[in-house]
Short mmCIF file of C-alpha atoms in Angstrom, two decimals:
data_model
loop_
_atom_site.label_atom_id
_atom_site.label_comp_id
_atom_site.label_asym_id
_atom_site.label_seq_id
_atom_site.Cartn_x
_atom_site.Cartn_y
_atom_site.Cartn_z
CA UNK H 1 -34.63 26.71 -12.19
CA UNK H 2 -36.71 25.85 -9.19
CA UNK H 3 -40.16 27.20 -8.55
CA UNK H 4 -40.81 27.87 -4.89
CA UNK H 5 -44.29 28.21 -3.46
CA UNK H 6 -44.77 30.28 -0.31
CA UNK H 7 -45.68 28.41 2.84
CA UNK H 8 -48.34 29.89 5.05
CA UNK H 9 -47.10 31.24 8.34
CA UNK H 10 -47.68 33.99 10.84
CA UNK H 11 -45.30 36.79 11.70
CA UNK H 12 -45.62 39.79 13.95
CA UNK H 13 -45.20 43.14 12.19
CA UNK H 14 -41.62 44.37 11.80
CA UNK H 15 -40.49 47.25 13.99
CA UNK H 16 -38.58 48.71 11.04
CA UNK H 17 -40.55 51.40 9.17
CA UNK H 18 -41.39 50.80 5.52
CA UNK H 19 -39.24 52.73 3.07
CA UNK H 20 -40.72 55.19 0.64
CA UNK H 21 -38.07 53.97 -1.79
CA UNK H 22 -39.32 50.40 -1.83
CA UNK H 23 -40.00 49.67 -5.51
CA UNK H 24 -43.60 48.70 -6.12
CA UNK H 25 -42.50 45.75 -8.25
CA UNK H 26 -40.56 44.15 -5.38
CA UNK H 27 -42.88 41.68 -3.66
CA UNK H 28 -41.59 39.98 -0.51
CA UNK H 29 -43.22 36.73 0.54
CA UNK H 30 -43.17 35.65 4.17
CA UNK H 31 -41.66 32.24 4.93
CA UNK H 32 -40.71 32.31 8.63
CA UNK H 33 -37.66 30.39 9.80
CA UNK H 34 -37.34 29.31 13.44
CA UNK H 35 -33.57 29.78 13.25
CA UNK H 36 -33.10 33.20 14.80
CA UNK H 37 -32.74 35.01 18.10
CA UNK H 38 -32.42 38.48 19.58
CA UNK H 39 -29.59 40.70 18.43
CA UNK H 40 -27.07 40.85 21.27
CA UNK H 41 -26.54 43.92 23.44
CA UNK H 42 -29.18 45.90 21.61
CA UNK H 43 -27.20 45.88 18.37
CA UNK H 44 -28.73 47.25 15.20
CA UNK H 45 -27.71 46.21 11.69
CA UNK H 46 -24.97 48.23 10.02
CA UNK H 47 -23.70 45.54 7.64
CA UNK H 48 -25.23 43.51 4.83
CA UNK H 49 -23.67 40.12 4.05
CA UNK H 50 -24.33 38.49 0.69
CA UNK H 51 -24.20 34.71 0.29
CA UNK H 52 -25.00 32.05 -2.25
CA UNK H 53 -26.81 28.90 -1.20
CA UNK H 54 -24.54 26.33 -2.92
CA UNK H 55 -27.55 24.06 -3.32
CA UNK H 56 -29.12 22.52 -6.41
CA UNK H 57 -32.46 24.33 -6.14
CA UNK H 58 -33.98 27.31 -4.38
CA UNK H 59 -36.61 24.97 -2.94
CA UNK H 60 -33.93 22.85 -1.27
CA UNK H 61 -32.24 25.96 0.09
CA UNK H 62 -35.51 27.31 1.45
CA UNK H 63 -36.22 24.05 3.24
CA UNK H 64 -32.76 23.98 4.83
CA UNK H 65 -32.83 27.61 5.90
CA UNK H 66 -36.16 26.98 7.63
CA UNK H 67 -35.31 23.63 9.21
CA UNK H 68 -34.51 23.60 12.95
CA UNK H 69 -32.26 20.60 12.30
CA UNK H 70 -29.63 22.65 10.45
CA UNK H 71 -29.65 25.80 12.62
CA UNK H 72 -28.93 28.16 9.71
CA UNK H 73 -30.98 30.99 8.26
CA UNK H 74 -30.81 34.38 6.60
CA UNK H 75 -33.10 37.36 6.60
CA UNK H 76 -33.86 36.98 2.90
CA UNK H 77 -33.60 34.38 0.14
CA UNK H 78 -33.75 35.52 -3.49
CA UNK H 79 -34.57 32.88 -6.09
CA UNK H 80 -33.24 32.80 -9.64
CA UNK H 81 -36.50 34.19 -11.03
CA UNK H 82 -36.36 37.17 -8.64
CA UNK H 83 -38.80 35.83 -6.06
CA UNK H 84 -37.89 37.19 -2.61
CA UNK H 85 -38.64 35.39 0.66
CA UNK H 86 -38.27 36.98 4.08
CA UNK H 87 -37.24 34.27 6.51
CA UNK H 88 -36.28 36.35 9.56
CA UNK H 89 -37.45 39.81 10.58
CA UNK H 90 -34.71 42.39 10.36
CA UNK H 91 -34.85 43.24 14.05
CA UNK H 92 -33.89 39.64 14.81
CA UNK H 93 -30.49 37.94 14.60
CA UNK H 94 -30.43 35.44 11.74
CA UNK H 95 -27.86 32.65 11.78
CA UNK H 96 -26.06 33.23 8.51
CA UNK H 97 -22.55 34.58 9.07
CA UNK H 98 -20.89 32.25 11.56
CA UNK H 99 -17.32 32.81 12.70
CA UNK H 100 -15.67 35.80 11.10
CA UNK H 101 -15.02 39.50 11.45
CA UNK H 102 -15.34 42.83 9.68
CA UNK H 103 -13.36 45.66 11.21
CA UNK H 104 -13.76 45.15 14.93
CA UNK H 105 -17.17 43.48 14.58
CA UNK H 106 -16.81 39.85 15.62
CA UNK H 107 -20.50 39.06 16.19
CA UNK H 108 -21.42 39.70 12.58
CA UNK H 109 -24.83 38.06 12.97
CA UNK H 110 -25.88 40.68 15.52
CA UNK H 111 -24.73 43.56 13.34
CA UNK H 112 -25.87 42.44 9.90
CA UNK H 113 -28.68 41.57 7.54
CA UNK H 114 -28.01 38.35 5.62
CA UNK H 115 -29.15 37.80 2.03
CA UNK H 116 -28.92 34.37 0.41
CA UNK H 117 -28.96 34.08 -3.39
CA UNK H 118 -30.08 30.78 -4.87
CA UNK H 119 -27.03 29.72 -6.86
CA UNK H 120 -24.74 26.71 -6.92
CA UNK H 121 -21.65 28.87 -7.34
CA UNK H 122 -21.00 27.39 -10.79
CA UNK H 123 -23.26 29.62 -12.89
CA UNK H 124 -23.77 33.37 -13.38
CA UNK H 125 -26.42 35.05 -11.26
CA UNK H 126 -29.69 35.48 -13.14
CA UNK H 127 -30.71 38.96 -14.31
CA UNK H 128 -34.05 38.82 -12.49
CA UNK H 129 -32.27 37.78 -9.31
CA UNK H 130 -29.82 40.68 -9.53
CA UNK H 131 -32.67 43.11 -10.22
CA UNK H 132 -34.46 41.92 -7.09
CA UNK H 133 -31.26 42.14 -5.05
CA UNK H 134 -30.69 45.71 -6.16
CA UNK H 135 -34.24 46.69 -5.22
CA UNK H 136 -33.92 45.01 -1.82
CA UNK H 137 -30.52 46.56 -1.09
CA UNK H 138 -31.78 50.01 -2.06
CA UNK H 139 -34.52 49.68 0.53
CA UNK H 140 -32.35 48.16 3.28
CA UNK H 141 -29.52 50.68 2.95
CA UNK H 142 -31.95 53.61 2.98
CA UNK H 143 -33.85 52.44 6.06
CA UNK H 144 -30.79 51.57 8.13
CA UNK H 145 -28.44 54.29 6.82
CA UNK H 146 -25.88 51.64 5.87
CA UNK H 147 -23.08 52.99 3.63
CA UNK H 148 -22.24 51.06 0.44
CA UNK H 149 -18.82 49.94 1.74
CA UNK H 150 -20.58 47.91 4.44
CA UNK H 151 -22.25 45.64 1.90
CA UNK H 152 -19.85 42.70 1.87
CA UNK H 153 -19.60 39.07 0.85
CA UNK H 154 -19.43 36.08 3.16
CA UNK H 155 -15.88 35.43 1.95
CA UNK H 156 -14.87 39.00 2.90
CA UNK H 157 -15.61 38.47 6.59
CA UNK H 158 -14.54 34.79 6.70
CA UNK H 159 -11.81 34.33 4.05
CA UNK H 160 -10.37 31.26 5.74
CA UNK H 161 -13.52 29.22 5.40
CA UNK H 162 -15.99 30.77 2.92
CA UNK H 163 -15.94 31.49 -0.83
CA UNK H 164 -19.41 32.93 -1.47
CA UNK H 165 -20.79 34.83 -3.30
CA UNK H 166 -17.84 33.88 -5.50
CA UNK H 167 -16.16 35.25 -8.64
CA UNK H 168 -19.34 35.15 -10.75
CA UNK H 169 -21.10 37.70 -8.58
CA UNK H 170 -21.16 41.16 -10.18
CA UNK H 171 -19.89 43.52 -7.48
CA UNK H 172 -19.12 46.23 -10.01
CA UNK H 173 -22.79 46.32 -11.04
CA UNK H 174 -23.80 47.00 -7.42
CA UNK H 175 -21.10 49.64 -7.00
CA UNK H 176 -22.31 51.56 -10.04
CA UNK H 177 -25.61 52.05 -8.16
CA UNK H 178 -23.95 52.90 -4.82
CA UNK H 179 -25.04 49.57 -3.38
CA UNK H 180 -21.48 48.43 -2.68
CA UNK H 181 -17.96 49.58 -3.55
CA UNK H 182 -15.42 48.61 -6.17
CA UNK H 183 -12.02 49.79 -7.34
CA UNK H 184 -10.58 50.15 -10.81
CA UNK H 185 -7.28 51.79 -9.86
CA UNK H 186 -4.89 50.74 -12.62
CA UNK H 187 -1.61 52.27 -11.46
CA UNK H 188 0.57 49.52 -10.04
CA UNK H 189 2.43 49.63 -6.74
CA UNK H 190 5.51 47.58 -5.90
CA UNK H 191 4.26 44.32 -4.33
CA UNK H 192 4.67 44.16 -0.57
CA UNK H 193 2.86 41.42 1.32
CA UNK H 194 2.85 43.20 4.67
CA UNK H 195 1.46 46.40 3.21
CA UNK H 196 -1.17 44.52 1.20
CA UNK H 197 -2.46 42.77 4.32
CA UNK H 198 -2.42 46.04 6.28
CA UNK H 199 -4.39 47.86 3.60
CA UNK H 200 -7.06 45.17 3.46
CA UNK H 201 -7.35 45.21 7.25
CA UNK H 202 -7.79 48.98 7.06
CA UNK H 203 -10.66 48.36 4.62
CA UNK H 204 -12.23 45.81 6.97
CA UNK H 205 -10.90 42.33 6.22
CA UNK H 206 -9.91 40.25 9.27
CA UNK H 207 -6.28 39.38 9.96
CA UNK H 208 -5.71 36.46 7.59
CA UNK H 209 -2.67 34.74 6.05
CA UNK H 210 -1.90 35.97 2.54
CA UNK H 211 -2.56 32.56 0.99
CA UNK H 212 -6.23 32.84 2.02
CA UNK H 213 -6.63 36.61 1.90
CA UNK H 214 -5.43 37.09 -1.68
CA UNK H 215 -7.91 34.62 -3.25
CA UNK H 216 -10.79 36.11 -1.23
CA UNK H 217 -9.85 39.61 -2.31
CA UNK H 218 -9.46 38.64 -5.96
CA UNK H 219 -12.73 36.74 -6.00
CA UNK H 220 -14.43 40.09 -5.49
CA UNK H 221 -12.13 42.65 -7.09
CA UNK H 222 -10.14 40.70 -9.74
CA UNK H 223 -12.17 37.54 -10.41
CA UNK H 224 -10.25 36.51 -13.55
CA UNK H 225 -6.75 36.98 -12.17
CA UNK H 226 -4.42 34.34 -10.75
CA UNK H 227 -0.78 34.14 -9.74
CA UNK H 228 1.33 35.80 -7.05
CA UNK H 229 0.58 39.16 -5.49
CA UNK H 230 1.23 41.92 -8.01
CA UNK H 231 1.20 45.69 -8.34
CA UNK H 232 -2.45 45.84 -9.40
CA UNK H 233 -3.52 43.97 -6.26
CA UNK H 234 -1.52 46.46 -4.24
CA UNK H 235 -3.06 49.47 -5.97
CA UNK H 236 -6.62 48.20 -5.55
CA UNK H 237 -6.13 47.36 -1.87
CA UNK H 238 -4.55 50.73 -1.15
CA UNK H 239 -7.35 52.55 -2.96
CA UNK H 240 -9.99 50.73 -0.90
CA UNK H 241 -8.15 51.41 2.35
CA UNK H 242 -7.80 55.09 1.49
CA UNK H 243 -11.35 55.74 0.29
CA UNK H 244 -13.28 53.38 2.58
CA UNK H 245 -11.38 52.87 5.86
CA UNK H 246 -13.39 50.88 8.35
CA UNK H 247 -14.02 53.08 11.39
CA UNK H 248 -12.65 50.74 14.02
CA UNK H 249 -12.89 53.30 16.82
CA UNK H 250 -16.67 53.47 16.45
CA UNK H 251 -17.27 49.75 16.08
CA UNK H 252 -17.81 47.36 18.94
CA UNK H 253 -17.62 43.58 18.81
#
């Protein structure tokens, strides 16, 4: 595991008010990244997107996220040991999501807060890291009134090109604390590709061919399952669409 030392920097105070629910044990270190800009059209965050860094060390990820050469960033980076760095103020638009969509939101960067987790994608996420993520999400969701169903993975909004946070990320753990959503509907439904795609679009996924959509969906909701679309996939997708329909009428791109 990498040990990351904070780099001195200056930052103007955030316009977002501190939350009374911020756990006292969560310490956020400032490490400003130049890779950000204004949120477009006065947008405010109503999504949280979770990523993994896919790099060998947290130190390497921190350097890349703060390098003007690579033009990528996130609002937060959480190291394996639970150390949390704020790279971009929440009122600013970090460059973490790229091309993709959730519901009708196509400029995800302007409508989201991005959280990077130091992980290669090949190992489980450390307990201290998950503890820090839960504390951070509790604070973010409370301050911005973001519902749990709008905490998503990078692969949810960009299933054609992204796989993070991957099948080792514990979405069920977050859902048990109302920090995301999950489904355990066990009653199968007759497989129907068109209906499956429609249900996932109703939940928020972008229009995507089944061959890319099914792996992205399973990575989050059935990480150990493989094979063709089945009744359990159908039941889970329908449950999500029914309980957590994305409100497309109230969302703007």
